[in-house]
Each structure stands twice: as C-alpha cells, then as structure tokens.
XYZ file of C-alpha atoms in Angstrom:
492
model
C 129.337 106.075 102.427
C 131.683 107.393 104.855
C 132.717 103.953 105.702
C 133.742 103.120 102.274
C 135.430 106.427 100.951
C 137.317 106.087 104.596
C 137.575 102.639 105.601
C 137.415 100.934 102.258
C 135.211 98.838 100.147
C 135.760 95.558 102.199
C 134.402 97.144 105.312
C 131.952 98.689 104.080
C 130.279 95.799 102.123
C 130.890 93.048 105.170
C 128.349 95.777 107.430
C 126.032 95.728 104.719
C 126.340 91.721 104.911
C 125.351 91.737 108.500
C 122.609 94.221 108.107
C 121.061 92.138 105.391
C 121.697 89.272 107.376
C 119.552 90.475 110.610
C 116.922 91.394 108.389
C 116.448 87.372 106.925
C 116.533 86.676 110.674
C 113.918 88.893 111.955
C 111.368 86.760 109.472
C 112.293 83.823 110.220
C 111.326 81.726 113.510
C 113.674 79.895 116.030
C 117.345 81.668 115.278
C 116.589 84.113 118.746
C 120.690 82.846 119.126
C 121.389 83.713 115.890
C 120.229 87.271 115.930
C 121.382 87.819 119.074
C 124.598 87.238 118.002
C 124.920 88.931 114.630
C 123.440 91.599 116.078
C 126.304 92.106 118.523
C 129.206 91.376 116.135
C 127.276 94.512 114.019
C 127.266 96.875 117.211
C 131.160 96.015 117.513
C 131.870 96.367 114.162
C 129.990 99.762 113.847
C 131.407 100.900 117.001
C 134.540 100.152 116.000
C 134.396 101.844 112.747
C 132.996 104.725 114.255
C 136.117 105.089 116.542
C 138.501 104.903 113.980
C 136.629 107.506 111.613
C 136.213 109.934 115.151
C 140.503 109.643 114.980
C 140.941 110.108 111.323
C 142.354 113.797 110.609
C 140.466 116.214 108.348
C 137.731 113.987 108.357
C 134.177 116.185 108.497
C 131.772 115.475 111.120
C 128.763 113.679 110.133
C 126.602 116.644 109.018
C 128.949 118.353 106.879
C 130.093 114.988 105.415
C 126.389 114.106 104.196
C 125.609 117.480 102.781
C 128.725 117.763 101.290
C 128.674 114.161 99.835
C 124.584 114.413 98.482
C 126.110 117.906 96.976
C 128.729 115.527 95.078
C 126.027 113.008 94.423
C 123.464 115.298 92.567
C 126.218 116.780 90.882
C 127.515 113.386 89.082
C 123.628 112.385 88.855
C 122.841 115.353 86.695
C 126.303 115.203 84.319
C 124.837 111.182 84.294
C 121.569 112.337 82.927
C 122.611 114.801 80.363
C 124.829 112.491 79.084
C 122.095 110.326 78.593
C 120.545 112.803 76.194
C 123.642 113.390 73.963
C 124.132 109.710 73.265
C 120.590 108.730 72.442
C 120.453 107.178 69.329
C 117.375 104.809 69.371
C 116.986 101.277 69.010
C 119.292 101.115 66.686
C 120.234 97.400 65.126
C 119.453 95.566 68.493
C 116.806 92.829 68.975
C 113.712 93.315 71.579
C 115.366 90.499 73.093
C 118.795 92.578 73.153
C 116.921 95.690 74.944
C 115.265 93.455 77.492
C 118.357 91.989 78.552
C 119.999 95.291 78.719
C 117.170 96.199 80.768
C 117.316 93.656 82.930
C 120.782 94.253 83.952
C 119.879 97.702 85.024
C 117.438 96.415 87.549
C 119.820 94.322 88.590
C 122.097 97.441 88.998
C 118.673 98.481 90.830
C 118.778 95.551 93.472
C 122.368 95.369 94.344
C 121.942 99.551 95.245
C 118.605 98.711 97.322
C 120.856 95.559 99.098
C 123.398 98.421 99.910
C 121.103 100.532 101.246
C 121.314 103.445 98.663
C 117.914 103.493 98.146
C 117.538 106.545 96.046
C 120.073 105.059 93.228
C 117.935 102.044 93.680
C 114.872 104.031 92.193
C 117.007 106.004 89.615
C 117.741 102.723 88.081
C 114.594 101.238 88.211
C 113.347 105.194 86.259
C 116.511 104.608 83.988
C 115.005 100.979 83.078
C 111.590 102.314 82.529
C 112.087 105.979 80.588
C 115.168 105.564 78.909
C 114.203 102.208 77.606
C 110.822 101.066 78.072
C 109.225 104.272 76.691
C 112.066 106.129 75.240
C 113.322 102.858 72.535
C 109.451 102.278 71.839
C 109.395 99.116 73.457
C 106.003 100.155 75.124
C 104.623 101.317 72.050
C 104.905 98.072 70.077
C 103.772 96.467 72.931
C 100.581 98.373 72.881
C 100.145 97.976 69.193
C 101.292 93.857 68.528
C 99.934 92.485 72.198
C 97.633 94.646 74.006
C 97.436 98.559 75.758
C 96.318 96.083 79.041
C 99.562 94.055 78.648
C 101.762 97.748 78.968
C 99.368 98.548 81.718
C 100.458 95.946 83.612
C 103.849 96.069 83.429
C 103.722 99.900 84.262
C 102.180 98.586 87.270
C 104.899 96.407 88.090
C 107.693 99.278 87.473
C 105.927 101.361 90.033
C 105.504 98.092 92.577
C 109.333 97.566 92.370
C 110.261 101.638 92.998
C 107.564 101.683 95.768
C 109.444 98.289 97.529
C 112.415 99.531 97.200
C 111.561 103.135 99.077
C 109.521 101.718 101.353
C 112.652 99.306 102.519
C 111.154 96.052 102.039
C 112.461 92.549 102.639
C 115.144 91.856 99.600
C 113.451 88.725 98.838
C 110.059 90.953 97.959
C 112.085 93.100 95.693
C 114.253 90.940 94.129
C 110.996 89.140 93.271
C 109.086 91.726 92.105
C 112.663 92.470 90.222
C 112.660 89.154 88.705
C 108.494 89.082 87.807
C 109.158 92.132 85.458
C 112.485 90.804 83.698
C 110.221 87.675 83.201
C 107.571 89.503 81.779
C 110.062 91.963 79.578
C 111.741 88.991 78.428
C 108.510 87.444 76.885
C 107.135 90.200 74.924
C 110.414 90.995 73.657
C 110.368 87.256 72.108
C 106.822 87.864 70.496
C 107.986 91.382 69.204
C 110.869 89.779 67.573
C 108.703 86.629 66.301
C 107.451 89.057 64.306
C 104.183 89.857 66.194
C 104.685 94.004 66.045
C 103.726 93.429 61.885
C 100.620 91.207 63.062
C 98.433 94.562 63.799
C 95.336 95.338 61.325
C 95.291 98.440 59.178
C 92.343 99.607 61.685
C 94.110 99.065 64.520
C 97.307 100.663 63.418
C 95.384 103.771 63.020
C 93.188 103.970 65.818
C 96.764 103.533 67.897
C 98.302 105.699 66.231
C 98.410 109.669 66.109
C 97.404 110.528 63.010
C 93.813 110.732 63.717
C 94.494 112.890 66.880
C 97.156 115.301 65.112
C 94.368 115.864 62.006
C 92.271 116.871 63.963
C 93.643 118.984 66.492
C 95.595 121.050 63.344
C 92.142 121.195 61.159
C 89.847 122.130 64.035
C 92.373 124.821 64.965
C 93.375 126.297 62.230
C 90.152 126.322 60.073
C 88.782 128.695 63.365
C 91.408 130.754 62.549
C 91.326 130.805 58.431
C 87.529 131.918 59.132
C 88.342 134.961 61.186
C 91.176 135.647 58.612
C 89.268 135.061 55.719
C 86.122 136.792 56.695
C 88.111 140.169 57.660
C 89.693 139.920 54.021
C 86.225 139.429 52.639
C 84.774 142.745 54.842
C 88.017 144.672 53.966
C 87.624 143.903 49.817
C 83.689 144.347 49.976
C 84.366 147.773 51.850
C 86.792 149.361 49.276
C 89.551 148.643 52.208
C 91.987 146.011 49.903
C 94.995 147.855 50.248
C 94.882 147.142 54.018
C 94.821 142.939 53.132
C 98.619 143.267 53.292
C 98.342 144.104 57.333
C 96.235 141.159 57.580
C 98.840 138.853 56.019
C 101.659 140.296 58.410
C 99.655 139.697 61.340
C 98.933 136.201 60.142
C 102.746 135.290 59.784
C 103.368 137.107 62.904
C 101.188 134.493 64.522
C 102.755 131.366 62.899
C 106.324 132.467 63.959
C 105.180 133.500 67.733
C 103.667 129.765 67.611
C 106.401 128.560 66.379
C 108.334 130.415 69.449
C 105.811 128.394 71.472
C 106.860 125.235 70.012
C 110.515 125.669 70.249
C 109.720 126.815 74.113
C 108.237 123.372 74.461
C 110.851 121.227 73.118
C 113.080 122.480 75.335
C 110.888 122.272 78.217
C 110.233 119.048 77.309
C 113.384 117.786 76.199
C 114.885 116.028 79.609
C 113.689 112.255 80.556
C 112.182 110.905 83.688
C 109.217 111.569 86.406
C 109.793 115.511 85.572
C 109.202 115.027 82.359
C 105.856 112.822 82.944
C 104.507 115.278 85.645
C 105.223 118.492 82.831
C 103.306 116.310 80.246
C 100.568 115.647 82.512
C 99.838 119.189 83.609
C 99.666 120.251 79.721
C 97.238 117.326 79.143
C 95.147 118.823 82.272
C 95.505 122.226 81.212
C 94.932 120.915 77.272
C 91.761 119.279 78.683
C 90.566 122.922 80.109
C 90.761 124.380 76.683
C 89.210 122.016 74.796
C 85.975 121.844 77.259
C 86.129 125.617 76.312
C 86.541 125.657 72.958
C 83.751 122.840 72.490
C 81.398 124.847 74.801
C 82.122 128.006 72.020
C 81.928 125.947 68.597
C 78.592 125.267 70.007
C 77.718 128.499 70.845
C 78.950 129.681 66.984
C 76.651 126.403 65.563
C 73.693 128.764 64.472
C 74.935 131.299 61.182
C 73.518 134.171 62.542
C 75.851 133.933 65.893
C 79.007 133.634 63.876
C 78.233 136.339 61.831
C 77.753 138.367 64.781
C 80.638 137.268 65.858
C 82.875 138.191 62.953
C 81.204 141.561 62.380
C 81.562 142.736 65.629
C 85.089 141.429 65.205
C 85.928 143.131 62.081
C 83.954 146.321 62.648
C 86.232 147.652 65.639
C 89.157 147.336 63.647
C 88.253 148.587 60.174
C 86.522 151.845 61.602
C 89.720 152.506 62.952
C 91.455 152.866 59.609
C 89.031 154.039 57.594
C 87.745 157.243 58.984
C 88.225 160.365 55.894
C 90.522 157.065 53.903
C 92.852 157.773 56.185
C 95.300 154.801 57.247
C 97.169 155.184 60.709
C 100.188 153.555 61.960
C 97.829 152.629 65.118
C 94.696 151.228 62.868
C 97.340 149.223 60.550
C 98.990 147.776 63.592
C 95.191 147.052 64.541
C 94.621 144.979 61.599
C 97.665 143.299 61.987
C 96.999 142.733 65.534
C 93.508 141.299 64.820
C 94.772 138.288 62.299
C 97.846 137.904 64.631
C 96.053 137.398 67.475
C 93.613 134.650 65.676
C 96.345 132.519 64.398
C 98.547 132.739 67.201
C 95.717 131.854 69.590
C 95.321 128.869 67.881
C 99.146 128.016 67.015
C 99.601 128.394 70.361
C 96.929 125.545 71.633
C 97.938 123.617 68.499
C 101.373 123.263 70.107
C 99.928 122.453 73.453
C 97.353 120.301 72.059
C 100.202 118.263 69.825
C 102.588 117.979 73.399
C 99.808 116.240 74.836
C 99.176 113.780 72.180
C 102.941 112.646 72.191
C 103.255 112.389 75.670
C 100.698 109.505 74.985
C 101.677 108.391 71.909
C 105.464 108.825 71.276
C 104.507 108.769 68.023
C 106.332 111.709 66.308
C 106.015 110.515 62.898
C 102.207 109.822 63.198
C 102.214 113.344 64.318
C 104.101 114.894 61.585
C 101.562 112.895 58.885
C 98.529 114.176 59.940
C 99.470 117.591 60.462
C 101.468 117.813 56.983
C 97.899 116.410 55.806
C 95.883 118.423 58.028
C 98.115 121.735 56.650
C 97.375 120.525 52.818
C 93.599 120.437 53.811
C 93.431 123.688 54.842
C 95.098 125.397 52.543
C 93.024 123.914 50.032
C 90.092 125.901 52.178
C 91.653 128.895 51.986
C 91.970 129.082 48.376
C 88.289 128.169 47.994
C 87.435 130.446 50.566
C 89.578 133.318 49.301
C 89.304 133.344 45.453
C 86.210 131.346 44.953
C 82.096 131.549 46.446
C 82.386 128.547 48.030
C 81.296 128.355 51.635
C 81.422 125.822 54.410
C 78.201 124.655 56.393
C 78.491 126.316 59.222
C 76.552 124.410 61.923
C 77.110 120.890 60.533
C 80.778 122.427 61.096
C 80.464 123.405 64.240
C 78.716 120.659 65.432
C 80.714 117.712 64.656
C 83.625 119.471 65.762
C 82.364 120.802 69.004
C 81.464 116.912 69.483
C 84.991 115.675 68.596
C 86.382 118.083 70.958
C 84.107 116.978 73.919
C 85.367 113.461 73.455
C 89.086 114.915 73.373
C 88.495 116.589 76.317
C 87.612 113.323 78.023
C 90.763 111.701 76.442
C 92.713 113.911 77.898
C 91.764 113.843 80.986
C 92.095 109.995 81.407
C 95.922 110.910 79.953
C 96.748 113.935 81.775
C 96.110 111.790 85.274
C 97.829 108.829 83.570
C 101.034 111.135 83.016
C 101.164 112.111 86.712
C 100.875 108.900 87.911
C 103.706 107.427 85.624
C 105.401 110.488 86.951
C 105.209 109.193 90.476
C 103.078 112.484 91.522
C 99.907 110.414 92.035
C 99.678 107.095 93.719
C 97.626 104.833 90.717
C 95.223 102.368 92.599
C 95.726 99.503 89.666
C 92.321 98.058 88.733
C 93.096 94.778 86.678
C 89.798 94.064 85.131
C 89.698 97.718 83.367
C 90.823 97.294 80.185
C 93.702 99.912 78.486
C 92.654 102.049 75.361
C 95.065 104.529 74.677
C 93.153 106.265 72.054
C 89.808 106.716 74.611
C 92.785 107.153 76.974
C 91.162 104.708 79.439
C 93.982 103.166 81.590
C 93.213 100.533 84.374
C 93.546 103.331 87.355
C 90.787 104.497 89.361
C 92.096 108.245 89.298
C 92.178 108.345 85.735
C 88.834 106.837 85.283
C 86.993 109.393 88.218
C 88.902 112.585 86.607
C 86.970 110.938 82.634
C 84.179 110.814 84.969
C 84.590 114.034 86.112
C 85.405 115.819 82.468
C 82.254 113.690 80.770
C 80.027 115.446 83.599
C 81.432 118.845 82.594
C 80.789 118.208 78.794
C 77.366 116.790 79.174
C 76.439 119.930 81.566
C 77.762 122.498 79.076
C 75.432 120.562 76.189
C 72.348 120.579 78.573
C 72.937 124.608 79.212
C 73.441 125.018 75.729
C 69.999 122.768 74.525
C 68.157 124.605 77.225
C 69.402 128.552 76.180
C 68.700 127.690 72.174
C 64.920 126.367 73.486
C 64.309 129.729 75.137
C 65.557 131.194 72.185
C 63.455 129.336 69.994
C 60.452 129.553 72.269
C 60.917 133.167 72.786
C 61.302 133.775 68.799
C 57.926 132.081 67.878
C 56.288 134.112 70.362
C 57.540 137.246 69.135
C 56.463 135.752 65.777
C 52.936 134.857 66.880
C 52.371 138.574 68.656
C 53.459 139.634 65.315
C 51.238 137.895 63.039
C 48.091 139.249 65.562
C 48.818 142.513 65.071
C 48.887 142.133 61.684
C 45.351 140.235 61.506
C-alpha cells in the first residue's frame, strides 16, 4: 500500500509481479537458477524501495501508516456498503444470464485483489458476489425451485471453497480455478433459468418451497393460543356480571399488537444490512426460534387433555378478576390488571410470531409467500374469534393441541437444520460438505454434517419430551382408575 500511495502504481504492481512470479517457481521443478535470481532482483527492489520511503518527509513509520491506512479502509468499506443498500432495486429487466455475467466480473474483481495480495478485499468481493447477488436478486431461490435445493448446495459450497483459498493464500492457479468452476457453473443455470425452466416447477412443489405453508402456520398456531386466553377471560368476565371490564381486555389486546409490532420494526432494522453479519444474526434467531418452539410443543401437549386447559385458564382469569371485583369496586390497579393479562397473551405471541417469521425468511427470501399466508392465516382467525365470541361454537381441544404440538416438533427440527445452515453461510461455522445428502429446504436438511447432528440433536429433544409426556399421562391414568376401583369397593 505504502509503495503505491508513495512510489506509484508502476512500482508497486512490478513487486507484486515478482512475488507472484516466485510463487509459480517454488511448484515447479528444475528453475533452482531461476528462483535464485528473481528472488534477488525482489530483495533489491524491496530494499530499494524501502530506502527511498525511509528518506521521504512526513512519511509515517510503518505502524502508524497501517493503522492509519486500515482506519481509511473500513471507513470507505462501510460508505461502500451502505451505498449498496440505497441503490438496491432488484433484478430489475436483466436476464439470469445478465446477473451471472455481472457476477462473474466481481470475482474477477475478487482474483486480481487476491493476485495483489489484498486478501481481505479479495473475500469482500467474493461476499459481494454471493449476498448481494446470489441471494439478494433471487438467483438462489429459482435455482432451488426450477433445478434442485442440491444444485444451490453445491454452489454455496463452492463460494465458501473460493473465500477459504483465497485467506488461506493459496497458489493463484487453485483460486483462479476454483474462480472459474463457479462462473462455469453460474453461467449454466442462468441459461436454464432463462430457457424458461424457473416456470417448469409443479403446483406441489411450488408450495412445499415456498413460505406460505410455514408463515400459516406459525401466525395460526400463535395467535389462536392467544384468542383462547382472550376469549375465555371475556367469556368468565360476561358469565360473572364483570362486562363492563371487556373494554380493559380489548386495550390490553391492542397494546400487545403494537408492542409486537415494535418488535417487528426492531427486527427490520436489525436485520436490514447484507453479508456474513447478517447470516450469523439470522442464524442465532433460528437457534433461539428452535428453543421456543421445543417449548411451546412440550406445553400444547401438556394443555391436550380439557380439563388441564381449563385449569389453566381459570387459574389465569381468577387472579385477575378477584382483583376488580371485590364490593363492585373497579381500581385503577385491577383495570390495569386486566389489561395487563390480554396484553401480555398477545404480545407473547406477537413477539415469537415476529421471531418465528425472521427465521423463515432468512431461509426462504420469500417475502411475498410470507405476506400470503399470514394475510390468510389473520382472515382465519378472525373468523374464530367471531365464532368464539358471539356464537357456542367451540374448538376440539386435544385434536387441537395435538396436531399442533406435532407440527411444532417438526418445526423445531427445521429450524435447527436452518439455524446451523445460517451460521455456516455466515462463515461462523466451518460446513464439512457431504455430497451425497440431498438439500430440502422445507425439512431444512442441507448437505452439512453440523446441520444434520444439531436435527439430530433437536429430534432427540422432541422425542424425549413426548416419552416424558406418554409416561406422566400413564401414571395419571393408572393412578385415576385406582382411585376409581378403591372407590367402587367402598361402595360395594
């Protein structure tokens, strides 16, 4: 650097020559002269160089000059990257064939920086290539949908062989191959996108792949827990001559929706920059996603029998409406704990609903999949609540409970294959690439062996927290038709 900000480009770029020069030599047998020499001419050169930067005035000694010049660096690196984000705007009119060439010139840009030595800007290129195109234009999702999740796999793979060659400093001719194996690869599923291959996907397919499914869900599963709590403590308020406290419920409930919505907005901006961050952020929220889900399976099940949910609303309603309706009396602190009840249910809920929705775009970048099933999800339940509300009907409880509890387990393993997935496109965790697995984005089974040990893992959990909840409702059963049978033989 100093060479070329001092010295001049020239300079500068006939060292880098010689350096790359040596290193052909050093793998290649019978040029001992050869070497010998070049490496002399690059000792006098450098020596030489040195000299006349030592005698240039005002020039900072070589300390100073790197902090002050990787100051300078990250500076221009960060105003790069935020521009970035202002000029985004999609795919636009270009072909697949357009993007991969565009691509392919920034890995070029990618080569020429490892060649210098700038390794660093060699790997920010080689991110640029992959986040703001590859996953950011939607390139990898068609790809996934029209040829194969195994296919995207793969080329993942390759991105992280080509920034791992370039750190690690090897030979240019093992980069620029690896360099030239991906653009090869971009290049032809950019030709079958554009032959028209992205429209050649099955209704079935489309859907598994896509986030609708995932979004329904997640919004129905949540927010029909919390439309139960809310509904029932209407129901126990009405049938207990409480109705004119209903209005504190209904604050409290749109109290909740606008704190999730704080949540939401949190997120976006959280997860609004590009790059390895970004992946590593996503990943963490899958993880911690994952955690919540394996709870909130392990309590649907727990609520599957009708006698432990009521139990679990009364005690839930009791607390607060003694409060408020001691001598009819209504208190600012017993209306503000009615309000704090139903706000505390739906934001609960909002709140993993938004964490639960971050996951499932960070693996499916599919925002308007997203947006379909919750609008649909939203129409759903409201169509409960009305039932619920102004009509007798009731939901089945444990089928309920059940099924959900079930889908939930199987999310929970989803997300942990994800989660792991996120990290290691986020360069946190080293992937060990297993090219017979398969890719399934929706399972979120990807061709890694940490992602498939941490499914392991999350399946053991589930299938654990099933067996301790068969065995506790046998005792219970067992225990029930004894106290049944001592019953009946006191009565003989």
């Amino acid at each position: 650097m100093v060479t070329r900000d001092t010295l001049g480009a020239d300079r500068q770029q006939a060292q880098a020559a010689l350096f790359q020069s040596i290193q052909q030599l050093t793998y290649a047998a019978g040029h001992d002269a050869d070497l010998q020499a070049q490496i002399t001419a690059l000792q006098g050169e450098l020596t030489g160089g040195a000299k006349t930067l030592d005698a240039t005035t005002g020039l900072a000694n070589p300390r100073d000059y790197a902090a002050a010049r990787t100051k300078v660096t990250q500076q221009q690196r960060k105003k790069l990257q935020s521009e970035k984000k202002g000029v985004f705007n999609g795919k636009g009119d270009r072909t697949w064939t357009q993007v991969a060439k565009e691509m392919g010139t920034v890995l070029d840009s990618a080569v020429a920086d490892a060649r210098k030595g700038d390794k660093r800007a060699g790997v920010d290129k080689v991110n640029e290539a992959y986040y703001q195109y590859y996953e950011k234009l939607g390139f990898e999702k068609n790809v996934m949908n029209a040829i194969s999740g195994s296919r995207v796999s793969l080329i993942e793979n390759q991105f992280a062989e080509t920034r791992k060659s370039i750190l690690d400093g090897d030979p240019m001719s093992h980069t620029t191959g690896l360099v030239g194996q991906l653009k090869s690869m971009l290049a032809e599923d950019a030709t079958k996108l554009d032959g028209g291959a992205a429209g050649d996907v099955n209704g079935f397919a489309r859907f598994i792949t896509s986030s609708f499914g995932q979004a329904f869900v997640i919004l129905i599963r949540e927010g029909l827990e919390a439309l139960l709590v809310v509904t029932a403590i209407i129901a126990y308020l009405i049938k207990s001559d409480n109705r004119r406290l209903v209005v504190w419920i209904y604050v409290g409930v749109v109290a909740g929706l606008i704190g999730s919505g704080i949540v939401a907005v949190l997120f976006g901006l959280l997860f609004s920059g590009n790059g390895p961050q970004q992946e590593i952020m996503e990943g963490a929220v899958a993880l911690i996603a994952m955690g919540m889900l394996l709870y909130t399976s392990n309590w649907m099940l727990s609520k599957s029998s009708v006698e432990a949910w009521n139990s679990y609303i009364t005690s839930k309603a009791h607390a607060a409406v003694d409060s408020v309706t001691a001598a009819q009396k209504v208190t600012f602190g017993g209306m503000i704990s009615l309000a704090m009840l139903s706000f505390l249910a739906v934001f609960r809920e909002g709140a993993e609903t938004v964490m639960f929705y971050q996951s499932i775009y960070s693996m499916s970048r599919d925002s308007a999949g997203m947006w379909a099933g919750g609008l649909a999800a939203a129409a759903v339940l409201i169509v409960i609540f009305l039932l619920l509300r102004f009509t007798s009907v009731k939901i089945p409880l444990r089928p309920f409970f059940m099924v959900t509890s079930i889908l939930l387990a199987l999310l929970v393993v989803t997300f942990a294959g994800g989660g792991v997935h996120s990290l290691i496109e986020g360069n946190l965790v080293n992937g060990t690439y297993l090219s017979t697995v398969p890719t399934n984005d929706w399972l979120g089974l990807y061709p890694y062996r940490e992602t498939i040990i941490a499914q392991i893992i999350a399946a053991i959990a589930v299938i654990a927290l099933f067996v301790v909840y068969v065995v506790k409702e046998r005792r219970k059963r067992v225990a029930h038709e004894s106290a049944e049978s001592a019953r009946s033989g006191e009565s003989a």
